PDB file of C-alpha atoms in Angstrom:
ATOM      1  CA  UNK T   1     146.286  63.953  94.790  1.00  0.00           C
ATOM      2  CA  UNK T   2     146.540  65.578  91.489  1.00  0.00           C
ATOM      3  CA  UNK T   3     143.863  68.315  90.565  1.00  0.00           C
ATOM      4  CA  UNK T   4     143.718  69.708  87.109  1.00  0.00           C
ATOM      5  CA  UNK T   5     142.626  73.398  87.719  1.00  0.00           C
ATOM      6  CA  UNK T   6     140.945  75.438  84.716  1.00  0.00           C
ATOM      7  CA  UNK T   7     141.268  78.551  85.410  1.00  0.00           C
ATOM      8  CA  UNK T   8     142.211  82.140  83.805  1.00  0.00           C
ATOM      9  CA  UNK T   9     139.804  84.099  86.809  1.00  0.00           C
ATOM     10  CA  UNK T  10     140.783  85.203  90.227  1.00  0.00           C
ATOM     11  CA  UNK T  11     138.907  82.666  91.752  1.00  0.00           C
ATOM     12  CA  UNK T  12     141.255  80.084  90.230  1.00  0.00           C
ATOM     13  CA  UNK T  13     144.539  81.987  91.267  1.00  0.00           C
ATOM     14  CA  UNK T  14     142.788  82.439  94.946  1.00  0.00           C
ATOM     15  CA  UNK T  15     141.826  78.207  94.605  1.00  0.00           C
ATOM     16  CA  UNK T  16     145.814  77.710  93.955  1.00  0.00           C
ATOM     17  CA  UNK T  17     147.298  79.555  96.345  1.00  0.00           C
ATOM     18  CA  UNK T  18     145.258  78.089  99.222  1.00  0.00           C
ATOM     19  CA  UNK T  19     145.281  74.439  97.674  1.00  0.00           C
ATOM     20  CA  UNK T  20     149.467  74.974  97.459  1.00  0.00           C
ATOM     21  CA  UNK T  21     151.351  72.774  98.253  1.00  0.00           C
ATOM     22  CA  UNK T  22     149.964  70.188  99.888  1.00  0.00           C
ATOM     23  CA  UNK T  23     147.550  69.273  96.810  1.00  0.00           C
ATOM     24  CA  UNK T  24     149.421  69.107  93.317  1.00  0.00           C
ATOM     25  CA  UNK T  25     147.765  72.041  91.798  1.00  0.00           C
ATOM     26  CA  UNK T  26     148.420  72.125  87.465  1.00  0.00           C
ATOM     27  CA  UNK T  27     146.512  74.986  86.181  1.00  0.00           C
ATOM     28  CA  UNK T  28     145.373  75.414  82.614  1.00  0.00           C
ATOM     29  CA  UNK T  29     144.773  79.063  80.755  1.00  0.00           C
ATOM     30  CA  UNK T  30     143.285  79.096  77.539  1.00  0.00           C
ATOM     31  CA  UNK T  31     146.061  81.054  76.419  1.00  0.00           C
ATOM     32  CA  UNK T  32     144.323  84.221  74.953  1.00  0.00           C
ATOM     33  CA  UNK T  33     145.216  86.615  77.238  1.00  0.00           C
ATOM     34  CA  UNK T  34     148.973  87.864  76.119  1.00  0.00           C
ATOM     35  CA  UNK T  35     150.846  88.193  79.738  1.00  0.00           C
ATOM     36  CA  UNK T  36     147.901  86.875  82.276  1.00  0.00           C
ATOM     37  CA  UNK T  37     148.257  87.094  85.784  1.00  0.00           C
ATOM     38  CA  UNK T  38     149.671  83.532  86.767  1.00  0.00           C
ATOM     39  CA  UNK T  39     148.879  81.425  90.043  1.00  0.00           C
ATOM     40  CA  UNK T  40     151.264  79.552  92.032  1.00  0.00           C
ATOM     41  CA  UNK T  41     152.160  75.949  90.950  1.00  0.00           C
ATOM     42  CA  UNK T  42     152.517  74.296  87.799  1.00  0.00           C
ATOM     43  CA  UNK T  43     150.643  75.990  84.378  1.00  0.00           C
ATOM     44  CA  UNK T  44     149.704  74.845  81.151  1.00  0.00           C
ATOM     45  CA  UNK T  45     148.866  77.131  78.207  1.00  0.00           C
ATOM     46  CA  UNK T  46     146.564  76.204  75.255  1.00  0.00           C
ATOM     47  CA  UNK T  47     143.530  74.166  74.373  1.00  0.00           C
ATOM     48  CA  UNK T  48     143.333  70.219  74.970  1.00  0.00           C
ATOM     49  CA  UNK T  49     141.168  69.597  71.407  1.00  0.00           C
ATOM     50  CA  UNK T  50     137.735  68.980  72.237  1.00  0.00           C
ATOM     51  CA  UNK T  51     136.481  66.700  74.523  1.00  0.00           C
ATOM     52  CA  UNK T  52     138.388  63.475  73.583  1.00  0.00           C
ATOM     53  CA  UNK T  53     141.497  65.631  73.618  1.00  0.00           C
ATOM     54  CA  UNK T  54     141.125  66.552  77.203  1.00  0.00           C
ATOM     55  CA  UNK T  55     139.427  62.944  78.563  1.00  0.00           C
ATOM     56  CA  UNK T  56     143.493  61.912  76.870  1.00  0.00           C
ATOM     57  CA  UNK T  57     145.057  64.514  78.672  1.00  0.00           C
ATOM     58  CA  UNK T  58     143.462  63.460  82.095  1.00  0.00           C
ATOM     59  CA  UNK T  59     144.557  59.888  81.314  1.00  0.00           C
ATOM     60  CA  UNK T  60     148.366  60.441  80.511  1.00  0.00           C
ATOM     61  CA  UNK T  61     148.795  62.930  83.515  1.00  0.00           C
ATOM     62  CA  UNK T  62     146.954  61.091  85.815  1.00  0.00           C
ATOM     63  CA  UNK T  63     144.369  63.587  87.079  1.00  0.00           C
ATOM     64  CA  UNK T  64     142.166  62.707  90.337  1.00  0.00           C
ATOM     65  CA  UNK T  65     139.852  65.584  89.726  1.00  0.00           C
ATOM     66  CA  UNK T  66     138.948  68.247  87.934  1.00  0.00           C
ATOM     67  CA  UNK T  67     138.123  72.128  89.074  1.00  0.00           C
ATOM     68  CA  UNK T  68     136.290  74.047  86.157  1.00  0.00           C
ATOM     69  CA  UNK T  69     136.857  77.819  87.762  1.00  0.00           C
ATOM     70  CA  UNK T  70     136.767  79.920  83.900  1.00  0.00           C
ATOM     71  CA  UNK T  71     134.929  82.018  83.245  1.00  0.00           C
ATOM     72  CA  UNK T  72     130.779  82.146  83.402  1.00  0.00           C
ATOM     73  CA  UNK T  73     130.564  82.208  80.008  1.00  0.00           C
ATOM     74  CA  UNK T  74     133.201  80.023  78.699  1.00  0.00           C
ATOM     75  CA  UNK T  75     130.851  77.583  77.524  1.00  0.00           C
ATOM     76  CA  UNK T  76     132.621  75.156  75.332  1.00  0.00           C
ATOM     77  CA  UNK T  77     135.465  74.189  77.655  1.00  0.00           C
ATOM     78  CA  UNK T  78     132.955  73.633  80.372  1.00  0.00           C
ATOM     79  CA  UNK T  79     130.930  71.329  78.906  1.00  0.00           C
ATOM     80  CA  UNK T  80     134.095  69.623  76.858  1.00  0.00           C
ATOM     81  CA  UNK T  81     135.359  69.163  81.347  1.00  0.00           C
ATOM     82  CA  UNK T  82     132.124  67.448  82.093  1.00  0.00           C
ATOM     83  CA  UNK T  83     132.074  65.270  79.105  1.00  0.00           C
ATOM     84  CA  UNK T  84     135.480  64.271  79.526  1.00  0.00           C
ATOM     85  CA  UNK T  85     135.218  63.767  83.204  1.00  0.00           C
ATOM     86  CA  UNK T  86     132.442  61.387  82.894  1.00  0.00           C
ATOM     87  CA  UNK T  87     133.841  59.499  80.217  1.00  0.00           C
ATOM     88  CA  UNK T  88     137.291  59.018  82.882  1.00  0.00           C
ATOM     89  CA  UNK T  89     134.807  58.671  85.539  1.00  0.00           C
ATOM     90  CA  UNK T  90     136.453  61.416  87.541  1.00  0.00           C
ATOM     91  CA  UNK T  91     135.280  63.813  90.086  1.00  0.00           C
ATOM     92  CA  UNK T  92     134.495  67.349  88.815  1.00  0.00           C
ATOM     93  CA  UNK T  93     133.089  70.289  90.114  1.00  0.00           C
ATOM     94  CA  UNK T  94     132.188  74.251  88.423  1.00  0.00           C
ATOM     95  CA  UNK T  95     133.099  77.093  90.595  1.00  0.00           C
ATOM     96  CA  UNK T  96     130.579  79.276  89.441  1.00  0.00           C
ATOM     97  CA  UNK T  97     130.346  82.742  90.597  1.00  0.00           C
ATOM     98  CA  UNK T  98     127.048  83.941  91.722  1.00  0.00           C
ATOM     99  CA  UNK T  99     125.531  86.368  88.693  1.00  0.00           C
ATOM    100  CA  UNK T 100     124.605  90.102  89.080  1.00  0.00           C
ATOM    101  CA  UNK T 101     120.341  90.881  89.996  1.00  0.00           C
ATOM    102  CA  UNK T 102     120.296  91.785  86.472  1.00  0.00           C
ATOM    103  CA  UNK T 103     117.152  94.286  87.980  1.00  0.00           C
ATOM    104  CA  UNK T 104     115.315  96.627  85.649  1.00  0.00           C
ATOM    105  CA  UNK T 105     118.105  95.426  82.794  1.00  0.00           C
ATOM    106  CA  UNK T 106     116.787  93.817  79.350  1.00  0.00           C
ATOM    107  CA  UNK T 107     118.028  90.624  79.125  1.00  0.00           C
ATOM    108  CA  UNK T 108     118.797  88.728  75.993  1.00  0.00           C
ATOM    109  CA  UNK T 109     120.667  85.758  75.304  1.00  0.00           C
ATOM    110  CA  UNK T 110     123.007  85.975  72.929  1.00  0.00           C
ATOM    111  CA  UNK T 111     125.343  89.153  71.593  1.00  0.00           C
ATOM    112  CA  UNK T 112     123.452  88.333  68.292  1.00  0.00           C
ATOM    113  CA  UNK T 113     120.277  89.212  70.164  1.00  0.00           C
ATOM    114  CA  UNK T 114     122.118  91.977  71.984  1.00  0.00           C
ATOM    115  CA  UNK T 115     122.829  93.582  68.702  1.00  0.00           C
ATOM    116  CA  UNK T 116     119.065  93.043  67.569  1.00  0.00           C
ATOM    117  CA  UNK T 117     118.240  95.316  70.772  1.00  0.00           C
ATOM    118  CA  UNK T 118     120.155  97.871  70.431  1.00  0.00           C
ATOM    119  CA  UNK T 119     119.042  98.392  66.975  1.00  0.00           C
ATOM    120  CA  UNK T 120     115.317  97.654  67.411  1.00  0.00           C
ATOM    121  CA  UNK T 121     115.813 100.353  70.016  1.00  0.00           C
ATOM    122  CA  UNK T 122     117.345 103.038  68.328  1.00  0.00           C
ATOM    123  CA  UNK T 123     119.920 103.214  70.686  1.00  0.00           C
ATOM    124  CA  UNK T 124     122.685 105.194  68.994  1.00  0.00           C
ATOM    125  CA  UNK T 125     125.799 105.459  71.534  1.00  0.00           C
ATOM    126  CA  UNK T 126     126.252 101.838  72.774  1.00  0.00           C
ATOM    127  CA  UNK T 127     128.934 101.004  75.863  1.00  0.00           C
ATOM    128  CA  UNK T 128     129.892  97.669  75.117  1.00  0.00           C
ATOM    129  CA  UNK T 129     131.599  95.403  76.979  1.00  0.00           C
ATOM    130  CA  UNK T 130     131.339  91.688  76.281  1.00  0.00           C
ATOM    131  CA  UNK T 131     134.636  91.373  75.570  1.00  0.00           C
ATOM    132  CA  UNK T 132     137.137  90.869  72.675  1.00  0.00           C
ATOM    133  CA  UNK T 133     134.717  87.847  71.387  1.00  0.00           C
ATOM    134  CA  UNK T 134     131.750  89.941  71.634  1.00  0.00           C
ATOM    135  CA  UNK T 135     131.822  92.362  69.243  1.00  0.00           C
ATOM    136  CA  UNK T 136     131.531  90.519  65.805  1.00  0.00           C
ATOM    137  CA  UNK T 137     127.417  90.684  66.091  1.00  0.00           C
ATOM    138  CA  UNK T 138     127.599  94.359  66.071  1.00  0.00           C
ATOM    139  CA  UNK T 139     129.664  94.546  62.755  1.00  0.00           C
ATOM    140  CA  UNK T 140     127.155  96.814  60.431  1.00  0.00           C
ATOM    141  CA  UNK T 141     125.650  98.801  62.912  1.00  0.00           C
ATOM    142  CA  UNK T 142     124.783 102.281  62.321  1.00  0.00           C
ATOM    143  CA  UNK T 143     125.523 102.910  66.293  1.00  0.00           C
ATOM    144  CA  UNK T 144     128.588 104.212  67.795  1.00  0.00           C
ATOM    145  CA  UNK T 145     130.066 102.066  70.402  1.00  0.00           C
ATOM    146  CA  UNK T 146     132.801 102.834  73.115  1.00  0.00           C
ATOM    147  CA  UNK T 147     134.625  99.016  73.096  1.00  0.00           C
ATOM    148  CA  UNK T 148     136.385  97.939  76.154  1.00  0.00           C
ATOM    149  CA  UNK T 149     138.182  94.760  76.061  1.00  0.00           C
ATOM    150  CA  UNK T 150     141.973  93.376  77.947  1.00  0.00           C
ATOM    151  CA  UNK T 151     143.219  92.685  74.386  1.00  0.00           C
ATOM    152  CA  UNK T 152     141.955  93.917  71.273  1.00  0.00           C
ATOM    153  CA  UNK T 153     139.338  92.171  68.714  1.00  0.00           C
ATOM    154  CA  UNK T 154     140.403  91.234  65.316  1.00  0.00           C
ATOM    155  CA  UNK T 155     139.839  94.301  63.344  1.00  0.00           C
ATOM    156  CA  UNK T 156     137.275  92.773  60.671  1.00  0.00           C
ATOM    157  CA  UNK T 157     135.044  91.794  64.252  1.00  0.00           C
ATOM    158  CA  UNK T 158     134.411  95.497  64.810  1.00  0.00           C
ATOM    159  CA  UNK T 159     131.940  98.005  64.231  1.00  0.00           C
ATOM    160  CA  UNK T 160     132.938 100.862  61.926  1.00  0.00           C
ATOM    161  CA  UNK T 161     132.086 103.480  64.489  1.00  0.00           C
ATOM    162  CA  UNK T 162     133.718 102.988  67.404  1.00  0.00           C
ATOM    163  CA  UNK T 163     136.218 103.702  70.167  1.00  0.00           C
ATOM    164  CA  UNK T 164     138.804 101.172  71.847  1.00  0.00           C
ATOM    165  CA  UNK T 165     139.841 101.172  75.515  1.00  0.00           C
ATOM    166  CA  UNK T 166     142.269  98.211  76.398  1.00  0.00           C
ATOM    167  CA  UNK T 167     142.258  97.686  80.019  1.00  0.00           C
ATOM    168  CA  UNK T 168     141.818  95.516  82.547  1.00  0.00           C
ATOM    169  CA  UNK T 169     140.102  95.564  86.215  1.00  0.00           C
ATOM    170  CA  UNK T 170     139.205  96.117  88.811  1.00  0.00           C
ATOM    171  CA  UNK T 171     137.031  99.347  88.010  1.00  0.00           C
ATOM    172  CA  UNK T 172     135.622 102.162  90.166  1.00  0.00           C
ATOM    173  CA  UNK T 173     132.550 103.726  90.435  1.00  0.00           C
ATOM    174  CA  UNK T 174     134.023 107.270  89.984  1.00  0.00           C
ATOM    175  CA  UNK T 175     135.833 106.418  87.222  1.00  0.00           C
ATOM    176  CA  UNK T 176     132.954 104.716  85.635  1.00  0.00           C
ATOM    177  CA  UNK T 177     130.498 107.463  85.696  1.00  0.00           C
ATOM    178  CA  UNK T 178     133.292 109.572  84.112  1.00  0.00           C
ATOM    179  CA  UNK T 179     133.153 107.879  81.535  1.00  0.00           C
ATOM    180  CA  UNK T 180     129.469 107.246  80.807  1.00  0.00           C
ATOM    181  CA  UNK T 181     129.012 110.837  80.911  1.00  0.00           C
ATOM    182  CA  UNK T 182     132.681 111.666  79.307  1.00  0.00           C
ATOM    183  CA  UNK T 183     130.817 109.470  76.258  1.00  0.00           C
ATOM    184  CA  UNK T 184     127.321 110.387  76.334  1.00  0.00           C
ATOM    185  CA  UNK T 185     126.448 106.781  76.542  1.00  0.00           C
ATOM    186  CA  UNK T 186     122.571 105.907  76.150  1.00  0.00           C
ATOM    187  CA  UNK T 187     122.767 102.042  76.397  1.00  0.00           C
ATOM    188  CA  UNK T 188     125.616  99.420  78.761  1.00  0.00           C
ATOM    189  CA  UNK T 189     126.136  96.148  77.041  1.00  0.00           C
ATOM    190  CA  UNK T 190     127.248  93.995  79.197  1.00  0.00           C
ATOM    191  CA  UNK T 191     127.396  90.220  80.308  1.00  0.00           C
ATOM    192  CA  UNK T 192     126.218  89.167  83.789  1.00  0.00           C
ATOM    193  CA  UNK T 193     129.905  88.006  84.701  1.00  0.00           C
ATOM    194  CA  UNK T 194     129.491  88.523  88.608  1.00  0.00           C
ATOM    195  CA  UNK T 195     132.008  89.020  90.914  1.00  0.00           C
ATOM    196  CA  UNK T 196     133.464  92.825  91.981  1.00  0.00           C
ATOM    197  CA  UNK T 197     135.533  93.920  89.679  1.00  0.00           C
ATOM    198  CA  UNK T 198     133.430  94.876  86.821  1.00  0.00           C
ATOM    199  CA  UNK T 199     130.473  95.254  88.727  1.00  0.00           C
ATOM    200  CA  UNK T 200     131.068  99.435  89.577  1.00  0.00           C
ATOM    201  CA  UNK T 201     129.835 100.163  85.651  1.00  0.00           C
ATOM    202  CA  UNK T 202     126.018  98.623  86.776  1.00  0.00           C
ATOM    203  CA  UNK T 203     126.321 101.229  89.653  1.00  0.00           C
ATOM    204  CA  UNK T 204     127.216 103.473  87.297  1.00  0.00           C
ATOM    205  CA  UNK T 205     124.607 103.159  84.904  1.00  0.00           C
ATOM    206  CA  UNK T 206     121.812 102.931  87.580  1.00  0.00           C
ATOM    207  CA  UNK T 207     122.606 106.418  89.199  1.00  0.00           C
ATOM    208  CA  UNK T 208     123.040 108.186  85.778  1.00  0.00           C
ATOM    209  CA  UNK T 209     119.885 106.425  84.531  1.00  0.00           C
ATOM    210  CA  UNK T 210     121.626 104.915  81.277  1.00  0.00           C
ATOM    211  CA  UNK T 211     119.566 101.324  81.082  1.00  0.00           C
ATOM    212  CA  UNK T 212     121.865  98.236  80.764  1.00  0.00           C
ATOM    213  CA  UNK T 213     121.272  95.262  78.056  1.00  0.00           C
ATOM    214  CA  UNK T 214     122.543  92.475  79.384  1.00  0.00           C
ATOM    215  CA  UNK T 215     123.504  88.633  77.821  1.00  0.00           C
ATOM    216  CA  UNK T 216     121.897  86.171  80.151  1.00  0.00           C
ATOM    217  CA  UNK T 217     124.107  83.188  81.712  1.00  0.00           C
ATOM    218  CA  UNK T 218     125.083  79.624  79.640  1.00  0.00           C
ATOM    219  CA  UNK T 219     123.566  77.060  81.568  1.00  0.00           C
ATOM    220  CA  UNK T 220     126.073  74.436  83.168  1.00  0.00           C
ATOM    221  CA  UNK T 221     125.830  71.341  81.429  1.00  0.00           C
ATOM    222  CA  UNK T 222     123.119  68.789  82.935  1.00  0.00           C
ATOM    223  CA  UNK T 223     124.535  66.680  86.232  1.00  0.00           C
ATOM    224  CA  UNK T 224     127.345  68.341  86.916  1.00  0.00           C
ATOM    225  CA  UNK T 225     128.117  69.542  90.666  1.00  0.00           C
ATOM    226  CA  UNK T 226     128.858  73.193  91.387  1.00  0.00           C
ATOM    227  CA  UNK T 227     130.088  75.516  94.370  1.00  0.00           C
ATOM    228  CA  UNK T 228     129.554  79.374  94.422  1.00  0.00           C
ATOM    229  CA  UNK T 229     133.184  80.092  95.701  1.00  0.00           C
ATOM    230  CA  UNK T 230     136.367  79.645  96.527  1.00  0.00           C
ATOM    231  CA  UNK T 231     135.594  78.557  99.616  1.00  0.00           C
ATOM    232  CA  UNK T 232     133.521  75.677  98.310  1.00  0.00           C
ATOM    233  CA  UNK T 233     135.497  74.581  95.597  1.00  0.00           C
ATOM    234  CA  UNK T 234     138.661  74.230  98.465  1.00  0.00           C
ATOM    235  CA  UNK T 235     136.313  72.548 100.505  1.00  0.00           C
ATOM    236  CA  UNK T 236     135.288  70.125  97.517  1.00  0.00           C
ATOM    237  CA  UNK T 237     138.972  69.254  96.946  1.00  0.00           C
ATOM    238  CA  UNK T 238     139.970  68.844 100.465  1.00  0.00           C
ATOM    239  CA  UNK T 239     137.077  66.107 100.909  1.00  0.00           C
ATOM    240  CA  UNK T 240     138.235  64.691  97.890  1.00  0.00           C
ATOM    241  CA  UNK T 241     141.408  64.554  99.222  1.00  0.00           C
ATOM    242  CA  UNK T 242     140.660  63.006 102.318  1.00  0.00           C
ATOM    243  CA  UNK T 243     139.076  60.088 100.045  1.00  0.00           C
ATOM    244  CA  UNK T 244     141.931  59.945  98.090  1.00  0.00           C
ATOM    245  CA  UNK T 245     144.539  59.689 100.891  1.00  0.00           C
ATOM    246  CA  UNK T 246     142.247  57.218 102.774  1.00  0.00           C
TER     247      UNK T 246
END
């Protein structure tokens, strides 16, 4: 059985190390992370082109199934997996991390609307981080922001006001409250990603009473099956599996 694995998240790299070897694992990145943490088995780097692209792809590789584990809000090549796996007529399934209880945050649903906030709201020292895609709406803002991001924005996608911090997870409370303080942030712009390792700045900003603005959730494109871990999505393959091997 051959499983094409879209990946780029920890969930993905956890999903390929258990699936190895007995299922033939190929995992695709996107390819915009420079140096990404790779999982076991067979990768591919780079886009498929569209839709049509990928539903080719599947074809001349002779996929059985297809594992959409991106990220939440990679939109595009989720719905460009479902199209193309009902147009091969292939099973597919979204692991789909559970989302943050966005609580007493204000919840918008777009980083256009985000930036719309933040100024209706006067908010004037803005923690943002929606990653390296994220930032463009907030060009011509009179706020400051503190930008974190694993690999820097295109310059003419940033504020003018601003400070850049490239890292990458997992984070810590301790550390986060440092620097919400450190910064005198009044406002966390985030998006309700799920999962642990960015989930210690929401702590953060509860206890020090800075509110949070968050970008809701993409919905999954209509029909298409989904599991809430990797757990599930092993269990999806290995009953797939069984099918295919019987």
């Amino acid at each position: 059985m051959r499983v094409l694995l879209l990946g780029g998240t920890s969930e993905a790299r956890a999903l390929a190390a258990r699936l190895h070897p007995d299922v033939e694992v190929i995992s695709s990145l996107a390819g915009r992370v420079p140096d990404p943490a790779l999982p076991v088995g067979p990768v591919r780097i780079g886009g498929f082109g569209g839709a049509t692209g990928l539903a080719d792809w599947l074809r001349d590789n002779a996929v059985d199934a297809v594992v959409d584990a991106t990220h939440p809000y990679a939109a595009t090549i989720t719905a460009n997996a479902a199209t193309a796996c009902r147009q091969r007529g292939l099973p597919h399934v979204v692991l789909a991390r559970p989302g943050w209880d966005p609580g007493d945050a204000v919840l918008v649903e777009s980083d256009t609307a985000a930036a719309d906030e933040v100024a209706r709201r006067g908010w004037s020292r803005v923690f943002l981080t929606t990653g390296r895609s994220g930032t463009a709406a907030f060009v011509g803002s009179d706020a400051w922001f503190l930008i974190r991001a694993v690999t820097p924005p295109d310059p003419d996608t940033l504020p003018e006001n601003r400070e850049l911090v490239l890292s990458r997870g997992p984070y810590h409370y301790e550390g986060e409250c440092a620097l919400l303080r450190d910064h005198a942030i009044d406002v966390l712009v985030t998006k309700n990603s799920g999962g642990s390792m960015t989930r210690p700045k929401l702590d953060a900003a509860r206890d020090l009473g800075v509110p949070v603005l968050m970008i809701d959730r993409p919905r999954l494109p209509a029909g298409v099956d989904s599991v809430s871990d990797v757990d599930g999505a092993e269990a999806w393959v290995r009953q797939r599996e069984g099918q295919f091997a019987g």
